[in-house]
Amino acid sequence: MATLLFRWRDLATVAFAVSLAWGLRGQHGHERGAAVAGAMAGLAIAAVTGGPRWIGAAVIGSLGFAIGGALSYGRFVEPAFQGSWEAIGSLALIGFVWGGLGSLGLGLGLALPRYRLWERVVIAGGLFLVWFAVDQLLWARLSGPEDLRTREFMAAVLLGVWMILAAYMGVWRQDRTSLKLGVAGAVGFAVGFPLAAWVQGIGPATGLHLDWWKVAEHLIGLCGGLSLGIAALSLEPTWTLPLAVRPWERWLALVWLVWFLPSWLIANNLDYWIVERALLPVYTTQWVWSGLGLLLVGLAFWGWLEIRRGRIFVTSWMPRHLRALFLVFLWVTTVVASSKAFLVGIWNPTPLGFLVLALLITWMVRGTDV
């Protein structure tokens, strides 16, 4: 088994994929954008390891990262660059809980068969209530002189949740895989957020005309992806892959990744083009959703045929299937995010950066050994 020293290409693929995904996240923001980062991380690891259980990890991981999307960190960037230790600490805390919860979600999806039904229900219900409290109740208080304190309190709440989950999963349930991923993701993003603030501050002084906010976002994803990749690739030889699968669960995972998440991003684009910019007529929404509905019907029919024939949704996915799914998700989300900037007719290098990164990742993953 190759060591990490000789798997630099796999590690770089995961790191660049999460870097790209964090930039795509910034195009859409909030939960929908963050969900893309979690899914991209799981799918990238699946593509380079050949482990089909990472598909489930991508689904649950997308939900874990989506919870962090309820946080807001932009107000801390300028004071952090100016040397405020409180702002730097707040950014590190936000990165820790955002990356930590998302990475625990990846671990939970990976180890889901070992958790009983009631445990899954309790964890899912608890996380939903926490998300509701942060996104719906505390978000309404983000104004006035206590604005920054509220943002810090939101992150502190999620830190408490991370600590409880990490203790339960890693100590009580002895799920060391999830704990290792949860710690790795937390540390990587905790480093990335303050570092990104420094880049946003120092970047304009270089005289280079770039979107330095976007560069900083890519840097956050690179730090988080590098840390996650190291943890995931070191885990890969230590666990066995289950061959038995539940066909419709596998199909639902495909629908979530290929249909639901891109559709969620397209909905954001439609709101931007039609409501904010008034560039398209209102009836465009009906046409787009009709097309997306037909795509969903097509996926359902294809899944039914494949299951009846005892093919892809019944047997374990092969490495080539995992690479194909990763690349489909990579390009669909990249094109959707890029089109948001292209259609408004205002040139900026951001979409070009997305496409260059996507091409680089495609070249790298096609040369993987699995």
Coordinates of C-alpha atoms in Angstrom, one line a residue:
M1 CA 0.0 0.0 0.0
A2 CA 1.4 3.3 -1.0
T3 CA 2.2 5.8 1.7
L4 CA 1.0 9.4 1.6
L5 CA 4.5 10.4 0.4
F6 CA 3.8 8.5 -2.8
R7 CA 0.2 9.5 -3.1
W8 CA 0.8 13.2 -3.6
R9 CA -1.4 13.1 -6.7
D10 CA -4.4 11.7 -4.7
L11 CA -3.9 14.2 -1.9
A12 CA -3.6 17.1 -4.4
T13 CA -6.8 16.0 -6.1
V14 CA -8.7 16.1 -2.8
A15 CA -7.2 19.4 -1.8
F16 CA -7.8 21.2 -5.1
A17 CA -11.4 19.7 -5.3
V18 CA -12.3 21.2 -1.9
S19 CA -10.5 24.4 -2.9
L20 CA -12.7 24.7 -6.0
A21 CA -15.8 23.8 -4.1
W22 CA -15.2 26.5 -1.5
G23 CA -14.9 29.0 -4.3
L24 CA -18.2 27.7 -5.8
R25 CA -19.7 28.0 -2.3
G26 CA -19.0 31.7 -2.4
Q27 CA -21.0 32.1 -5.6
H28 CA -24.2 30.9 -3.9
G29 CA -23.6 31.3 -0.2
H30 CA -25.3 30.0 2.9
E31 CA -26.4 26.4 3.2
R32 CA -26.7 25.6 -0.5
G33 CA -23.2 26.7 -1.3
A34 CA -21.7 24.9 1.8
A35 CA -23.4 21.7 0.9
V36 CA -21.4 21.6 -2.4
A37 CA -18.2 21.6 -0.5
G38 CA -19.1 18.6 1.7
A39 CA -20.3 16.6 -1.3
M40 CA -17.2 17.5 -3.3
A41 CA -14.9 16.4 -0.5
G42 CA -16.6 13.0 -0.2
L43 CA -16.7 12.4 -3.9
A44 CA -13.1 13.4 -4.4
I45 CA -12.0 10.9 -1.8
A46 CA -14.2 8.2 -3.4
A47 CA -12.6 8.9 -6.7
V48 CA -9.0 8.6 -5.5
T49 CA -9.5 5.6 -3.1
G50 CA -12.1 3.6 -5.0
G51 CA -14.1 3.3 -1.8
P52 CA -17.9 3.3 -2.6
R53 CA -18.8 4.0 1.1
W54 CA -17.5 7.5 0.5
I55 CA -20.6 8.2 -1.6
G56 CA -22.7 7.9 1.5
A57 CA -20.1 10.1 3.2
A58 CA -20.6 12.7 0.5
V59 CA -24.3 12.8 1.1
I60 CA -24.1 13.2 4.9
G61 CA -21.1 15.4 4.7
S62 CA -23.0 17.8 2.4
L63 CA -25.6 18.2 5.1
G64 CA -22.9 18.6 7.8
F65 CA -21.2 21.4 5.9
A66 CA -24.6 23.0 5.1
I67 CA -25.1 23.6 8.8
G68 CA -22.0 25.7 8.9
G69 CA -23.5 27.7 6.0
A70 CA -25.7 29.4 8.6
L71 CA -22.7 31.2 10.0
S72 CA -21.5 34.6 8.8
Y73 CA -17.8 35.6 9.0
G74 CA -17.3 38.5 6.6
R75 CA -17.5 41.2 9.4
F76 CA -14.4 39.7 11.1
V77 CA -12.1 39.8 8.1
E78 CA -11.0 43.5 8.2
P79 CA -10.4 43.7 11.9
A80 CA -8.5 40.3 11.8
F81 CA -6.2 41.7 9.1
Q82 CA -5.7 44.9 11.2
G83 CA -4.4 42.7 14.1
S84 CA -7.5 42.1 16.3
W85 CA -6.8 38.9 18.2
E86 CA -10.5 38.6 19.0
A87 CA -11.4 38.7 15.3
I88 CA -8.6 36.3 14.4
G89 CA -9.9 33.9 17.2
S90 CA -13.4 34.3 15.9
L91 CA -12.4 33.4 12.4
A92 CA -10.5 30.3 13.7
L93 CA -13.5 29.3 15.8
I94 CA -15.9 29.6 12.8
G95 CA -13.5 27.6 10.6
F96 CA -13.2 25.0 13.4
V97 CA -16.9 24.4 13.9
W98 CA -17.8 24.7 10.2
G99 CA -15.1 22.2 9.0
G100 CA -15.5 20.1 12.1
L101 CA -19.2 19.5 11.8
G102 CA -18.9 18.9 8.1
S103 CA -16.1 16.4 8.5
L104 CA -18.0 14.6 11.3
G105 CA -20.8 14.3 8.8
L106 CA -18.4 12.7 6.3
G107 CA -17.3 10.2 9.0
L108 CA -20.9 9.5 10.0
G109 CA -21.8 8.7 6.4
L110 CA -18.8 6.5 6.1
A111 CA -19.6 4.5 9.3
L112 CA -23.4 4.8 9.1
P113 CA -24.1 1.0 9.1
R114 CA -22.7 0.7 12.6
Y115 CA -25.2 3.2 14.0
R116 CA -28.7 2.1 15.0
L117 CA -31.8 3.7 13.6
W118 CA -32.7 5.6 16.7
E119 CA -29.2 7.0 16.9
R120 CA -29.4 8.3 13.3
V121 CA -32.8 9.8 14.0
V122 CA -31.7 11.5 17.3
I123 CA -28.5 12.9 15.6
A124 CA -30.4 14.2 12.6
G125 CA -33.2 15.7 14.7
G126 CA -30.7 17.4 17.1
L127 CA -28.7 18.9 14.2
F128 CA -31.9 20.2 12.6
L129 CA -32.9 21.9 15.8
V130 CA -29.5 23.4 16.2
W131 CA -29.5 24.7 12.6
F132 CA -33.0 26.2 13.1
A133 CA -31.8 28.0 16.3
V134 CA -28.7 29.4 14.6
D135 CA -30.2 30.2 11.1
Q136 CA -33.7 31.3 12.0
L137 CA -33.6 32.6 15.6
L138 CA -30.1 34.0 16.1
W139 CA -29.8 35.3 12.5
A140 CA -32.6 37.7 13.2
R141 CA -30.3 39.4 15.8
L142 CA -27.5 40.2 13.4
S143 CA -27.8 44.0 13.6
G144 CA -26.8 46.8 15.9
P145 CA -23.9 47.1 18.3
E146 CA -24.2 43.4 19.4
D147 CA -23.8 42.1 15.9
L148 CA -20.3 40.6 16.3
R149 CA -21.2 39.2 19.7
T150 CA -24.2 37.4 18.1
R151 CA -22.0 35.9 15.4
E152 CA -19.5 34.7 18.0
F153 CA -22.3 33.2 20.0
M154 CA -23.6 31.3 16.9
A155 CA -20.2 29.8 16.4
A156 CA -19.9 28.9 20.1
V157 CA -23.3 27.1 20.0
L158 CA -22.0 25.0 17.1
L159 CA -18.7 24.4 18.9
G160 CA -20.7 22.9 21.8
V161 CA -22.6 20.7 19.3
W162 CA -19.3 19.5 17.7
M163 CA -17.9 18.6 21.1
I164 CA -20.9 16.6 22.1
L165 CA -21.0 14.8 18.8
A166 CA -17.3 14.1 18.8
A167 CA -17.4 12.7 22.3
Y168 CA -20.4 10.5 21.5
M169 CA -19.1 9.2 18.2
G170 CA -15.4 9.0 19.0
V171 CA -15.5 8.0 22.7
W172 CA -18.8 6.4 23.5
R173 CA -19.3 4.6 20.1
Q174 CA -15.6 4.1 19.6
D175 CA -15.9 5.5 16.0
R176 CA -12.4 6.6 15.7
T177 CA -12.7 7.1 11.9
S178 CA -15.3 9.8 12.3
L179 CA -13.4 11.4 15.2
K180 CA -10.2 11.6 13.1
L181 CA -12.0 13.1 10.2
G182 CA -13.8 15.5 12.4
V183 CA -10.6 16.7 14.1
A184 CA -8.7 17.0 10.8
G185 CA -11.5 19.0 9.1
A186 CA -11.8 21.3 12.1
V187 CA -8.1 22.0 12.3
G188 CA -7.7 22.5 8.5
F189 CA -10.5 25.1 8.2
A190 CA -9.5 26.7 11.5
V191 CA -6.1 27.5 9.9
G192 CA -7.7 28.5 6.6
F193 CA -10.1 31.2 7.8
P194 CA -7.6 33.5 9.5
L195 CA -5.0 32.9 6.8
A196 CA -7.7 33.9 4.2
A197 CA -8.2 37.2 6.1
W198 CA -4.5 38.0 5.7
V199 CA -4.6 37.2 2.0
Q200 CA -7.6 39.5 1.5
G201 CA -5.8 42.3 3.3
I202 CA -2.4 41.9 1.6
G203 CA -3.6 41.0 -1.9
P204 CA -4.5 44.5 -3.1
A205 CA -1.1 45.8 -2.1
T206 CA 0.5 43.5 -4.6
G207 CA -1.0 45.5 -7.5
L208 CA -2.5 42.4 -9.1
H209 CA -6.1 42.9 -10.2
L210 CA -7.7 39.8 -8.9
D211 CA -10.8 39.0 -6.9
W212 CA -8.9 38.6 -3.7
W213 CA -12.0 37.6 -1.8
K214 CA -12.3 34.6 -4.2
V215 CA -8.6 33.8 -3.9
A216 CA -9.0 33.8 -0.1
E217 CA -12.0 31.4 -0.4
H218 CA -10.0 29.0 -2.5
L219 CA -7.3 29.2 0.1
I220 CA -9.8 28.2 2.9
G221 CA -10.8 25.2 0.9
L222 CA -7.2 24.3 0.1
C223 CA -6.3 24.2 3.8
G224 CA -9.4 22.3 4.7
G225 CA -9.1 19.9 1.8
L226 CA -5.4 19.2 2.5
S227 CA -6.1 18.3 6.1
L228 CA -9.1 16.2 5.3
G229 CA -7.2 14.4 2.5
I230 CA -4.3 13.5 4.8
A231 CA -6.7 12.0 7.3
A232 CA -8.9 10.2 4.7
L233 CA -6.0 8.7 2.8
S234 CA -4.4 7.5 6.0
L235 CA -7.7 5.8 6.9
E236 CA -8.2 4.0 3.7
P237 CA -6.1 0.9 4.3
T238 CA -7.7 0.3 7.8
W239 CA -11.3 -0.5 6.9
T240 CA -13.0 -3.0 4.6
L241 CA -15.7 -2.2 2.0
P242 CA -19.1 -3.8 2.4
L243 CA -20.2 -5.5 -0.8
A244 CA -23.9 -5.7 0.0
V245 CA -25.8 -2.5 -1.0
R246 CA -29.4 -1.3 -0.8
P247 CA -30.2 -0.4 -4.4
W248 CA -32.7 2.4 -3.8
E249 CA -30.5 4.0 -1.1
R250 CA -27.7 4.0 -3.7
W251 CA -30.0 5.6 -6.3
L252 CA -31.2 8.2 -3.8
A253 CA -27.6 9.2 -3.2
L254 CA -27.1 9.7 -6.9
V255 CA -30.3 11.8 -7.1
W256 CA -29.1 14.0 -4.2
L257 CA -25.7 14.6 -5.7
V258 CA -26.6 14.8 -9.4
W259 CA -30.1 16.4 -9.3
F260 CA -30.9 18.0 -6.0
L261 CA -27.7 19.9 -5.2
P262 CA -27.3 21.3 -8.7
S263 CA -31.0 22.2 -8.8
W264 CA -30.6 24.0 -5.5
L265 CA -27.8 26.1 -7.1
I266 CA -29.8 26.7 -10.2
A267 CA -32.6 28.0 -8.1
N268 CA -30.2 30.6 -6.7
N269 CA -29.1 31.5 -10.2
L270 CA -32.7 32.0 -11.3
D271 CA -33.4 34.3 -8.3
Y272 CA -30.3 36.3 -9.2
W273 CA -31.0 36.6 -13.0
I274 CA -34.8 37.1 -12.7
V275 CA -35.4 38.9 -9.4
E276 CA -32.2 40.8 -8.7
R277 CA -31.0 41.6 -12.2
A278 CA -34.2 41.3 -14.2
L279 CA -32.2 39.8 -17.1
L280 CA -34.7 37.0 -17.8
P281 CA -38.5 36.9 -18.0
V282 CA -40.4 35.4 -15.1
Y283 CA -41.7 32.5 -17.2
T284 CA -38.1 31.2 -17.6
T285 CA -38.5 29.7 -14.1
Q286 CA -41.3 27.4 -15.3
W287 CA -39.2 26.2 -18.3
V288 CA -36.2 25.5 -16.2
W289 CA -38.1 23.6 -13.5
S290 CA -39.9 21.6 -16.1
G291 CA -36.6 20.5 -17.6
L292 CA -35.2 19.7 -14.2
G293 CA -38.4 17.7 -13.5
L294 CA -38.0 15.7 -16.6
L295 CA -34.4 15.0 -15.7
L296 CA -35.5 13.6 -12.3
V297 CA -38.1 11.4 -14.1
G298 CA -35.3 10.2 -16.4
L299 CA -33.0 9.4 -13.5
A300 CA -35.9 7.5 -11.8
F301 CA -36.5 5.4 -14.9
W302 CA -32.9 4.7 -15.5
G303 CA -32.4 3.7 -11.8
W304 CA -35.4 1.3 -12.1
L305 CA -34.0 -0.3 -15.2
E306 CA -30.5 -0.7 -13.7
I307 CA -31.9 -2.2 -10.5
R308 CA -34.1 -4.7 -12.5
R309 CA -31.1 -5.7 -14.5
G310 CA -29.0 -6.2 -11.4
R311 CA -26.4 -3.8 -12.5
I312 CA -24.9 -0.6 -11.1
F313 CA -27.3 0.1 -8.2
V314 CA -27.2 -3.5 -7.0
T315 CA -23.5 -4.4 -7.2
S316 CA -20.7 -2.3 -5.6
W317 CA -19.7 0.7 -7.6
M318 CA -16.3 0.2 -9.3
P319 CA -13.6 2.8 -9.2
R320 CA -14.4 4.0 -12.8
H321 CA -18.0 4.6 -11.7
L322 CA -16.8 6.7 -8.7
R323 CA -14.5 8.7 -10.9
A324 CA -17.3 9.3 -13.4
L325 CA -19.7 10.4 -10.6
F326 CA -17.1 12.8 -9.2
L327 CA -16.4 14.4 -12.5
V328 CA -20.1 14.8 -13.4
F329 CA -20.7 16.5 -10.0
L330 CA -17.5 18.6 -10.5
W331 CA -18.4 19.9 -13.9
V332 CA -22.2 20.4 -13.3
T333 CA -21.6 22.5 -10.2
T334 CA -18.7 24.4 -11.8
V335 CA -20.8 25.3 -14.9
V336 CA -23.8 26.3 -12.8
A337 CA -21.6 28.6 -10.6
S338 CA -19.7 30.0 -13.6
S339 CA -22.8 30.8 -15.6
K340 CA -24.1 33.0 -12.8
A341 CA -21.2 35.4 -13.5
F342 CA -21.1 34.9 -17.2
L343 CA -24.7 35.7 -18.0
V344 CA -24.7 39.1 -16.4
G345 CA -22.2 40.3 -19.0
I346 CA -19.7 41.6 -16.5
W347 CA -16.3 40.1 -17.1
N348 CA -14.2 39.0 -14.2
P349 CA -11.6 36.3 -13.8
T350 CA -13.6 34.3 -11.2
P351 CA -15.3 31.9 -13.7
L352 CA -12.1 31.4 -15.6
G353 CA -10.4 30.4 -12.3
F354 CA -13.2 27.9 -11.7
L355 CA -12.8 26.3 -15.1
V356 CA -9.0 26.1 -14.9
L357 CA -9.2 24.4 -11.5
A358 CA -11.8 22.0 -12.9
L359 CA -9.6 21.1 -15.8
L360 CA -6.6 20.5 -13.6
I361 CA -8.6 18.3 -11.3
T362 CA -10.0 16.3 -14.2
W363 CA -6.5 15.7 -15.6
M364 CA -5.3 14.6 -12.1
V365 CA -8.2 12.2 -11.3
R366 CA -8.1 10.5 -14.7
G367 CA -4.5 9.5 -14.0
T368 CA -5.3 7.9 -10.6
D369 CA -4.1 4.4 -9.9
V370 CA -7.4 2.9 -8.6

